[in-house]
Coordinates of C-alpha atoms in Angstrom, one line a residue:
M1 CA 15.0 23.1 -1.8
T2 CA 12.9 21.2 -4.4
P3 CA 9.2 21.2 -3.7
P4 CA 7.9 17.5 -2.6
S5 CA 5.5 15.6 -4.6
S6 CA 1.7 16.7 -3.6
R7 CA 1.1 13.2 -3.0
I8 CA 0.4 12.5 0.9
L9 CA 0.6 9.4 3.2
V10 CA -1.2 9.6 5.9
V11 CA -0.3 7.2 8.8
D12 CA -2.7 6.6 11.6
D13 CA -3.7 3.5 13.8
N14 CA -7.1 5.6 14.5
E15 CA -9.3 4.8 11.6
A16 CA -11.6 7.3 12.1
L17 CA -9.3 10.1 12.3
R18 CA -7.1 8.3 9.4
E19 CA -10.4 8.7 7.2
N20 CA -11.2 12.5 8.0
L21 CA -7.4 13.6 7.2
V22 CA -8.1 11.9 3.9
E23 CA -11.0 13.1 3.1
A24 CA -10.3 16.6 4.1
L25 CA -6.9 16.8 1.8
E26 CA -8.3 15.2 -1.2
L27 CA -11.1 18.3 -0.7
E28 CA -8.1 20.7 -0.9
G29 CA -7.2 18.9 -4.2
Y30 CA -4.0 16.7 -2.6
T31 CA -3.9 13.1 -3.7
V32 CA -3.5 10.8 -0.7
V33 CA -2.8 7.2 0.7
S34 CA -3.3 6.1 4.1
A35 CA -2.1 3.3 6.3
A36 CA -3.3 2.2 9.7
D37 CA 0.6 1.3 10.7
G38 CA 4.0 1.5 10.1
E39 CA 4.2 -1.8 8.1
G40 CA 1.2 -0.4 5.8
A41 CA 3.4 2.6 5.7
L42 CA 6.6 0.8 4.2
E43 CA 4.6 -0.7 1.9
H44 CA 3.2 2.8 0.3
L45 CA 7.1 4.1 0.9
A46 CA 8.4 1.5 -1.3
A47 CA 6.4 2.6 -4.2
D48 CA 7.8 4.9 -7.0
P49 CA 7.8 7.8 -6.7
P50 CA 7.4 7.6 -2.8
P51 CA 5.0 10.4 -1.6
G52 CA 6.2 14.0 -0.9
V53 CA 4.8 13.9 2.5
V54 CA 4.3 11.7 5.5
L55 CA 1.4 12.6 7.9
L56 CA 2.5 10.5 10.5
D57 CA 1.0 9.7 14.1
L58 CA 3.7 9.2 16.8
M59 CA 2.2 6.5 19.2
M60 CA 1.1 3.6 16.8
P61 CA 1.5 0.0 17.8
G62 CA 4.1 -2.1 16.0
I63 CA 6.5 -0.1 14.0
S64 CA 6.4 3.4 15.9
G65 CA 6.2 7.0 14.7
R66 CA 9.5 7.2 15.8
E67 CA 10.7 4.3 14.3
L68 CA 9.5 4.7 10.9
L69 CA 10.7 8.4 10.6
S70 CA 14.0 6.8 11.5
L71 CA 13.5 4.1 8.5
I72 CA 12.7 7.1 6.4
R73 CA 15.8 9.2 7.0
A74 CA 18.1 6.2 6.8
N75 CA 16.7 5.4 3.2
P76 CA 18.3 7.4 1.1
R77 CA 15.6 6.9 -1.7
L78 CA 13.7 8.7 0.4
H79 CA 15.9 11.4 0.8
G80 CA 13.3 14.3 -0.3
V81 CA 10.5 13.0 1.7
R82 CA 9.0 15.2 4.5
V83 CA 7.7 14.3 7.3
V84 CA 4.9 16.3 9.9
I85 CA 4.2 14.0 13.1
T86 CA 1.3 14.1 14.6
T87 CA 0.8 13.6 18.4
G88 CA -1.0 14.1 21.4
L89 CA 1.6 14.1 23.8
S90 CA 2.6 17.0 25.5
G91 CA 6.3 18.2 25.3
A92 CA 6.7 16.0 21.9
R93 CA 7.5 18.5 19.8
A94 CA 11.0 19.0 21.8
R95 CA 11.6 15.6 21.7
V96 CA 10.8 14.7 18.1
Q97 CA 14.0 15.1 15.5
H98 CA 14.6 14.7 12.3
A99 CA 10.6 15.6 11.4
D100 CA 10.3 18.7 9.0
A101 CA 7.3 19.6 11.1
V102 CA 5.4 18.8 14.5
L103 CA 1.7 19.1 14.8
M104 CA -0.2 18.8 18.0
K105 CA -3.5 16.9 18.8
P106 CA -6.0 18.1 18.4
F107 CA -5.8 20.1 15.4
G108 CA -8.1 21.9 12.7
V109 CA -7.7 22.0 9.1
K110 CA -6.2 25.1 8.5
D111 CA -3.5 24.2 11.1
L112 CA -2.8 20.9 8.8
L113 CA -2.5 22.7 5.8
A114 CA -0.4 25.6 7.3
A115 CA 2.0 22.6 8.6
L116 CA 2.2 21.1 4.6
R117 CA 2.6 25.0 3.3
K118 CA 5.8 24.8 5.8
V119 CA 7.1 21.9 4.6
G120 CA 6.8 23.4 1.0
L121 CA 3.6 21.1 0.1
Q122 CA 1.2 22.8 -2.4
P123 CA -2.0 20.8 -3.8
A124 CA -2.0 19.6 -7.2
T125 CA -4.9 21.3 -8.5

């Protein structure tokens, strides 16, 4: 398996959480972009090259995390993109198919970094 690009797309409708995740990941040496919803995420995913990992909130208005995950998996151009689902829904881990990892909210930086290592992502620095 080829290691993913070290660029991360954070997708979460909670602005404070999204900003905290971006800051924490940048401090760890990752290149990070973010989107507040599925529509914004699709714009970032259309960029070349796509991010290596999408950190994706499961519950969002509009295009949900589950729907966005399906769109990512259906697009051959995004074949190598890893998806880490973030959710506070209990039991979601068993119900989310096709994600590379599931991170239960609330989580700390150590848990986040462990999930990224699990999907093969290392910081660029």
